[in-house]
Coordinates of N, CA, C and O in Angstrom, one line a residue:
M1 N 8.5 -3.6 -9.0 CA 7.9 -2.3 -8.5 C 8.7 -1.2 -9.2 O 9.9 -1.3 -9.3
R2 N 8.0 -0.3 -9.8 CA 8.6 0.8 -10.5 C 8.6 2.1 -9.7 O 7.7 2.9 -9.9
Y3 N 9.6 2.3 -8.8 CA 9.6 3.5 -8.0 C 10.9 4.2 -8.1 O 11.0 5.3 -7.5
N4 N 11.9 3.7 -8.7 CA 13.2 4.3 -8.7 C 13.3 5.7 -9.3 O 14.0 6.6 -8.9
D5 N 12.4 6.0 -10.3 CA 12.4 7.4 -10.9 C 11.4 8.3 -10.4 O 11.1 9.4 -10.9
R6 N 10.8 8.0 -9.3 CA 9.7 8.8 -8.7 C 10.2 9.4 -7.4 O 11.0 8.9 -6.7
R7 N 9.7 10.6 -7.1 CA 10.0 11.3 -5.8 C 8.7 11.6 -5.1 O 7.6 11.7 -5.6
K8 N 8.9 11.8 -3.8 CA 7.7 12.2 -3.0 C 7.5 13.7 -3.2 O 8.2 14.6 -2.6
T9 N 6.5 14.0 -4.0 CA 6.3 15.4 -4.4 C 4.9 15.8 -3.9 O 4.6 17.0 -3.8
D10 N 4.0 14.9 -3.7 CA 2.6 15.2 -3.4 C 2.3 14.6 -2.0 O 3.0 13.7 -1.5
S11 N 1.2 15.0 -1.5 CA 0.6 14.4 -0.2 C -0.2 13.2 -0.6 O -0.8 13.1 -1.7
P12 N -0.2 12.2 0.2 CA -0.9 11.0 -0.1 C -2.4 11.2 -0.2 O -2.9 12.1 0.6
V13 N -3.1 10.5 -1.0 CA -4.6 10.6 -1.2 C -5.2 9.2 -1.0 O -4.6 8.2 -1.4
I14 N -6.4 9.1 -0.4 CA -7.1 7.9 -0.2 C -7.2 7.1 -1.5 O -7.6 7.7 -2.5
G15 N -6.8 5.8 -1.4 CA -6.9 5.0 -2.6 C -5.6 4.9 -3.4 O -5.5 4.1 -4.3
E16 N -4.6 5.7 -3.1 CA -3.3 5.6 -3.7 C -2.4 4.5 -3.2 O -2.6 4.1 -2.0
V17 N -1.5 4.1 -4.0 CA -0.5 3.1 -3.6 C 0.8 3.8 -3.5 O 1.3 4.5 -4.4
W18 N 1.5 3.7 -2.3 CA 2.8 4.4 -2.0 C 3.8 3.3 -1.6 O 3.4 2.3 -1.1
F19 N 5.0 3.6 -1.9 CA 6.1 2.8 -1.4 C 6.5 3.3 -0.1 O 6.9 4.5 0.0
A20 N 6.5 2.5 1.0 CA 7.0 2.9 2.3 C 8.2 2.2 2.7 O 8.3 1.0 2.5
K21 N 9.2 2.9 3.3 CA 10.4 2.2 3.7 C 10.4 1.8 5.1 O 9.7 2.3 5.9
D22 N 11.3 0.8 5.4 CA 11.6 0.4 6.8 C 10.4 0.1 7.6 O 10.3 0.5 8.8
L23 N 9.5 -0.8 7.1 CA 8.3 -1.2 7.9 C 8.6 -2.5 8.6 O 9.2 -3.4 8.0
P24 N 8.2 -2.6 9.9 CA 8.5 -3.8 10.6 C 7.7 -5.0 10.2 O 6.5 -4.9 9.8
F25 N 8.3 -6.2 10.2 CA 7.6 -7.5 10.1 C 6.8 -7.7 11.3 O 7.0 -7.1 12.4
D26 N 6.0 -8.8 11.3 CA 5.2 -9.1 12.5 C 6.1 -9.5 13.7 O 5.7 -9.4 14.8
D27 N 7.3 -10.0 13.4 CA 8.2 -10.4 14.5 C 8.8 -9.2 15.3 O 9.3 -9.3 16.3
G28 N 8.6 -8.0 14.7 CA 9.0 -6.8 15.4 C 10.5 -6.5 15.3 O 11.0 -5.5 15.9
I29 N 11.3 -7.4 14.7 CA 12.7 -7.3 14.6 C 13.2 -6.9 13.2 O 13.8 -5.9 13.1
N30 N 12.8 -7.6 12.2 CA 13.2 -7.4 10.9 C 12.3 -6.3 10.2 O 11.1 -6.1 10.6
R31 N 12.9 -5.6 9.2 CA 12.1 -4.5 8.5 C 12.4 -4.6 7.0 O 13.5 -5.1 6.6
K32 N 11.5 -4.0 6.3 CA 11.7 -3.9 4.8 C 10.7 -2.9 4.2 O 9.8 -2.5 4.8
G33 N 11.0 -2.4 3.0 CA 10.1 -1.5 2.3 C 9.1 -2.3 1.6 O 9.3 -3.5 1.2
R34 N 7.9 -1.7 1.5 CA 6.8 -2.4 0.8 C 5.7 -1.4 0.3 O 5.7 -0.3 0.9
P35 N 4.9 -1.8 -0.6 CA 3.8 -0.9 -1.0 C 2.7 -0.8 0.1 O 2.5 -1.8 0.8
V36 N 2.1 0.3 0.2 CA 0.9 0.5 1.1 C -0.2 1.2 0.4 O 0.1 1.9 -0.5
I37 N -1.4 0.9 0.8 CA -2.6 1.5 0.2 C -3.1 2.5 1.3 O -3.4 2.2 2.4
V38 N -3.2 3.8 0.9 CA -3.6 4.9 1.8 C -5.1 4.7 2.0 O -6.0 4.7 1.1
L39 N -5.5 4.7 3.3 CA -6.9 4.7 3.7 C -7.3 6.0 4.4 O -8.5 6.3 4.4
G40 N -6.4 6.7 4.9 CA -6.7 8.0 5.5 C -5.5 8.7 6.0 O -4.4 8.0 6.1
I41 N -5.6 10.0 6.3 CA -4.4 10.8 6.8 C -4.8 11.4 8.1 O -5.9 12.0 8.2
D42 N -4.0 11.2 9.1 CA -4.2 11.8 10.4 C -3.0 12.5 10.9 O -2.1 11.8 11.5
G43 N -2.8 13.8 10.6 CA -1.6 14.5 11.0 C -0.4 14.0 10.4 O -0.3 13.9 9.1
E44 N 0.5 13.5 11.2 CA 1.8 13.0 10.7 C 1.8 11.5 10.4 O 2.8 10.9 10.1
Y45 N 0.6 10.9 10.4 CA 0.5 9.4 10.1 C -0.5 9.1 9.0 O -1.4 9.9 8.8
V46 N -0.3 8.0 8.3 CA -1.2 7.5 7.3 C -1.8 6.2 7.7 O -1.0 5.3 8.2
S47 N -3.1 6.1 7.7 CA -3.7 4.8 7.9 C -3.7 4.1 6.6 O -4.0 4.6 5.6
C48 N -3.3 2.8 6.7 CA -3.1 2.1 5.4 C -3.2 0.6 5.6 O -3.3 0.0 6.7
Y49 N -3.3 -0.1 4.4 CA -3.1 -1.5 4.3 C -1.8 -1.8 3.7 O -1.3 -1.1 2.8
R50 N -1.1 -2.7 4.2 CA 0.3 -3.1 3.7 C 0.1 -4.1 2.6 O -0.9 -4.9 2.6
C51 N 1.0 -4.1 1.6 CA 0.9 -5.1 0.5 C 2.1 -6.0 0.6 O 3.1 -5.7 1.1
T52 N 1.9 -7.2 -0.1 CA 2.9 -8.2 -0.1 C 2.7 -9.0 -1.4 O 1.7 -9.0 -2.0
S53 N 3.8 -9.6 -1.8 CA 3.8 -10.5 -3.0 C 3.4 -11.9 -2.7 O 3.3 -12.8 -3.5
K54 N 3.3 -12.2 -1.4 CA 3.0 -13.6 -0.9 C 1.6 -13.7 -0.4 O 1.1 -12.9 0.4
N55 N 0.9 -14.7 -0.9 CA -0.5 -14.9 -0.4 C -0.3 -16.0 0.7 O 0.5 -16.9 0.6
A56 N -1.0 -15.9 1.8 CA -0.9 -16.8 2.9 C -2.3 -17.3 3.2 O -3.2 -16.4 3.5
P57 N -2.6 -18.6 3.3 CA -3.9 -19.1 3.6 C -4.4 -18.7 5.0 O -5.6 -18.6 5.3
Y58 N -3.5 -18.4 5.9 CA -3.9 -18.1 7.3 C -4.1 -16.6 7.5 O -4.4 -16.1 8.6
R59 N -3.9 -15.7 6.4 CA -4.2 -14.3 6.5 C -5.3 -13.9 5.6 O -5.5 -14.5 4.6
N60 N -6.0 -12.9 6.0 CA -7.1 -12.3 5.2 C -6.5 -11.3 4.2 O -6.1 -10.2 4.5
R61 N -6.3 -11.8 2.9 CA -5.7 -10.9 1.9 C -6.5 -10.9 0.6 O -7.2 -11.8 0.3
Y62 N -6.4 -9.7 -0.1 CA -7.1 -9.5 -1.3 C -6.1 -9.3 -2.4 O -5.2 -8.5 -2.3
P63 N -6.3 -10.0 -3.6 CA -5.3 -9.8 -4.7 C -5.7 -8.6 -5.5 O -6.8 -8.4 -5.9
I64 N -4.7 -7.7 -5.7 CA -5.0 -6.5 -6.5 C -5.2 -6.9 -8.0 O -4.3 -7.7 -8.5
V65 N -6.2 -6.5 -8.6 CA -6.6 -7.0 -10.0 C -5.9 -6.1 -11.0 O -5.2 -6.6 -11.9
D66 N -5.9 -4.8 -10.9 CA -5.4 -3.8 -11.9 C -4.0 -3.4 -11.4 O -3.8 -2.4 -10.8
L67 N -3.0 -4.3 -11.7 CA -1.6 -4.0 -11.3 C -1.0 -2.8 -12.0 O -0.3 -2.0 -11.4
D68 N -1.4 -2.6 -13.3 CA -0.8 -1.5 -14.1 C -1.2 -0.1 -13.5 O -0.3 0.7 -13.3
L69 N -2.4 0.1 -13.2 CA -2.9 1.4 -12.6 C -2.3 1.6 -11.3 O -2.0 2.7 -10.9
S70 N -2.1 0.5 -10.5 CA -1.6 0.6 -9.1 C -0.1 0.9 -9.1 O 0.5 1.2 -8.1
G71 N 0.6 0.7 -10.3 CA 2.0 0.9 -10.4 C 2.8 -0.2 -9.9 O 4.0 -0.1 -9.6
L72 N 2.2 -1.4 -9.8 CA 2.9 -2.6 -9.4 C 3.1 -3.5 -10.6 O 2.3 -3.6 -11.5
D73 N 4.2 -4.3 -10.5 CA 4.5 -5.1 -11.7 C 4.6 -6.6 -11.3 O 5.1 -7.4 -12.1
V74 N 4.3 -7.0 -10.1 CA 4.2 -8.4 -9.7 C 2.8 -8.6 -9.0 O 2.2 -7.7 -8.5
D75 N 2.3 -9.9 -9.0 CA 1.1 -10.1 -8.3 C 1.2 -9.6 -6.8 O 2.2 -9.9 -6.2
T76 N 0.2 -8.9 -6.4 CA 0.3 -8.2 -5.1 C -1.0 -8.5 -4.3 O -2.1 -8.4 -4.9
Y77 N -0.8 -8.8 -3.0 CA -1.9 -9.0 -2.1 C -2.0 -8.0 -1.1 O -1.0 -7.6 -0.5
V78 N -3.2 -7.6 -0.7 CA -3.4 -6.5 0.3 C -3.7 -7.3 1.6 O -4.7 -8.1 1.7
D79 N -2.9 -7.0 2.6 CA -3.2 -7.5 4.0 C -4.3 -6.7 4.6 O -4.1 -5.5 4.8
L80 N -5.4 -7.3 4.9 CA -6.6 -6.5 5.3 C -6.6 -6.1 6.8 O -7.7 -5.9 7.4
E81 N -5.4 -6.0 7.4 CA -5.3 -5.5 8.7 C -4.8 -4.1 8.6 O -3.7 -3.8 8.1
R82 N -5.5 -3.1 9.2 CA -5.1 -1.7 9.1 C -3.8 -1.5 9.9 O -3.6 -2.1 10.9
S83 N -3.0 -0.6 9.3 CA -1.7 -0.2 10.0 C -1.7 1.3 10.0 O -2.4 2.0 9.3
S84 N -0.8 1.8 10.8 CA -0.5 3.3 10.8 C 1.0 3.5 10.6 O 1.8 2.8 11.2
V85 N 1.3 4.3 9.6 CA 2.7 4.5 9.2 C 3.0 6.0 9.2 O 2.2 6.8 8.7
P86 N 4.1 6.4 9.8 CA 4.5 7.8 9.8 C 4.7 8.3 8.3 O 5.2 7.6 7.5
N87 N 4.2 9.5 8.1 CA 4.4 10.1 6.7 C 5.8 10.1 6.3 O 6.1 10.0 5.1
S88 N 6.8 10.2 7.2 CA 8.2 10.2 6.9 C 8.7 8.9 6.3 O 9.7 8.9 5.6
K89 N 7.9 7.8 6.4 CA 8.3 6.5 5.8 C 7.8 6.4 4.4 O 8.3 5.5 3.7
L90 N 7.0 7.3 3.9 CA 6.5 7.2 2.6 C 7.5 7.8 1.6 O 8.0 8.9 1.8
V91 N 8.0 7.0 0.6 CA 9.0 7.4 -0.3 C 8.5 8.0 -1.5 O 8.9 9.1 -1.9
C92 N 7.5 7.4 -2.2 CA 7.0 7.9 -3.4 C 5.6 7.2 -3.7 O 5.3 6.1 -3.3
R93 N 4.8 7.9 -4.5 CA 3.6 7.4 -5.0 C 3.8 6.5 -6.2 O 4.5 6.8 -7.1
L94 N 3.3 5.3 -6.1 CA 3.4 4.3 -7.2 C 2.3 4.4 -8.2 O 2.5 4.2 -9.4
G95 N 1.1 4.6 -7.7 CA -0.1 4.6 -8.6 C -1.3 4.7 -7.7 O -1.3 5.2 -6.6
R96 N -2.5 4.2 -8.2 CA -3.7 4.3 -7.4 C -4.5 3.0 -7.8 O -4.3 2.4 -8.8
L97 N -5.4 2.7 -6.8 CA -6.2 1.5 -7.1 C -7.3 1.8 -8.1 O -7.8 2.9 -8.2
S98 N -7.7 0.8 -8.8 CA -8.8 1.0 -9.8 C -10.1 1.1 -9.0 O -10.2 0.8 -7.8
K99 N -11.1 1.6 -9.6 CA -12.4 1.7 -9.0 C -12.9 0.3 -8.5 O -13.4 0.2 -7.4
S100 N -12.7 -0.7 -9.3 CA -13.1 -2.1 -8.9 C -12.3 -2.5 -7.6 O -12.9 -3.1 -6.7
D101 N -11.0 -2.3 -7.6 CA -10.2 -2.7 -6.5 C -10.7 -2.0 -5.2 O -10.8 -2.5 -4.1
C102 N -10.9 -0.7 -5.4 CA -11.4 0.1 -4.2 C -12.8 -0.4 -3.7 O -13.0 -0.5 -2.5
E103 N -13.7 -0.7 -4.6 CA -15.0 -1.2 -4.2 C -14.8 -2.5 -3.5 O -15.5 -2.7 -2.4
H104 N -14.0 -3.4 -3.9 CA -13.8 -4.7 -3.2 C -13.2 -4.5 -1.8 O -13.4 -5.3 -0.9
L105 N -12.3 -3.5 -1.7 CA -11.7 -3.2 -0.4 C -12.5 -2.2 0.4 O -12.1 -1.8 1.5
H106 N -13.7 -1.7 -0.1 CA -14.5 -0.8 0.6 C -13.8 0.5 0.9 O -13.9 1.1 2.0
I107 N -13.0 1.0 -0.1 CA -12.3 2.3 0.0 C -13.1 3.3 -0.8 O -13.3 3.1 -2.0
K108 N -13.4 4.4 -0.3 CA -14.0 5.5 -1.0 C -12.9 6.4 -1.6 O -12.4 7.3 -0.9
R109 N -12.6 6.2 -2.8 CA -11.5 6.9 -3.5 C -12.0 8.2 -4.0 O -13.1 8.4 -4.4
F110 N -11.1 9.2 -3.9 CA -11.4 10.5 -4.4 C -10.7 10.8 -5.7 O -9.6 10.3 -5.9
G111 N -11.4 11.5 -6.7 CA -10.8 11.8 -7.9 C -10.9 10.8 -9.0 O -11.3 9.7 -8.9

C-alpha cells in the first residue's frame, strides 16, 4: 500500500479508496488499519466497504481488478458488507476504483 507520502487534504468522494486507521476486527477486540471504499458520506461518518488482502470462501468478497488506479499494490478483496467509519479514522486517499470495478460493485462513481 502506498500511503506514506499522502495526507488527508480532501473530503472523501464516492468510489474512492482511502486508508482508514484503527478499524476493529469481527472479534471486536483487535484493530488494524486497512483500505476502505467510500460508498457515501453522512455527516461525520463514511459508509464504506472494507478491503482485505485475504480471500475467504465463507465471505462474500470481490477482487479489485485495477489495483494501480485504486492505489493498491497487493491483490485486494472487497468485503461486501457495508460498514460505517468515522471521518476521523480516514488517514489519506489512496486512489479510486476503475469504472469496471465500480460497475461490478454497483457504485455510482462521480467524476
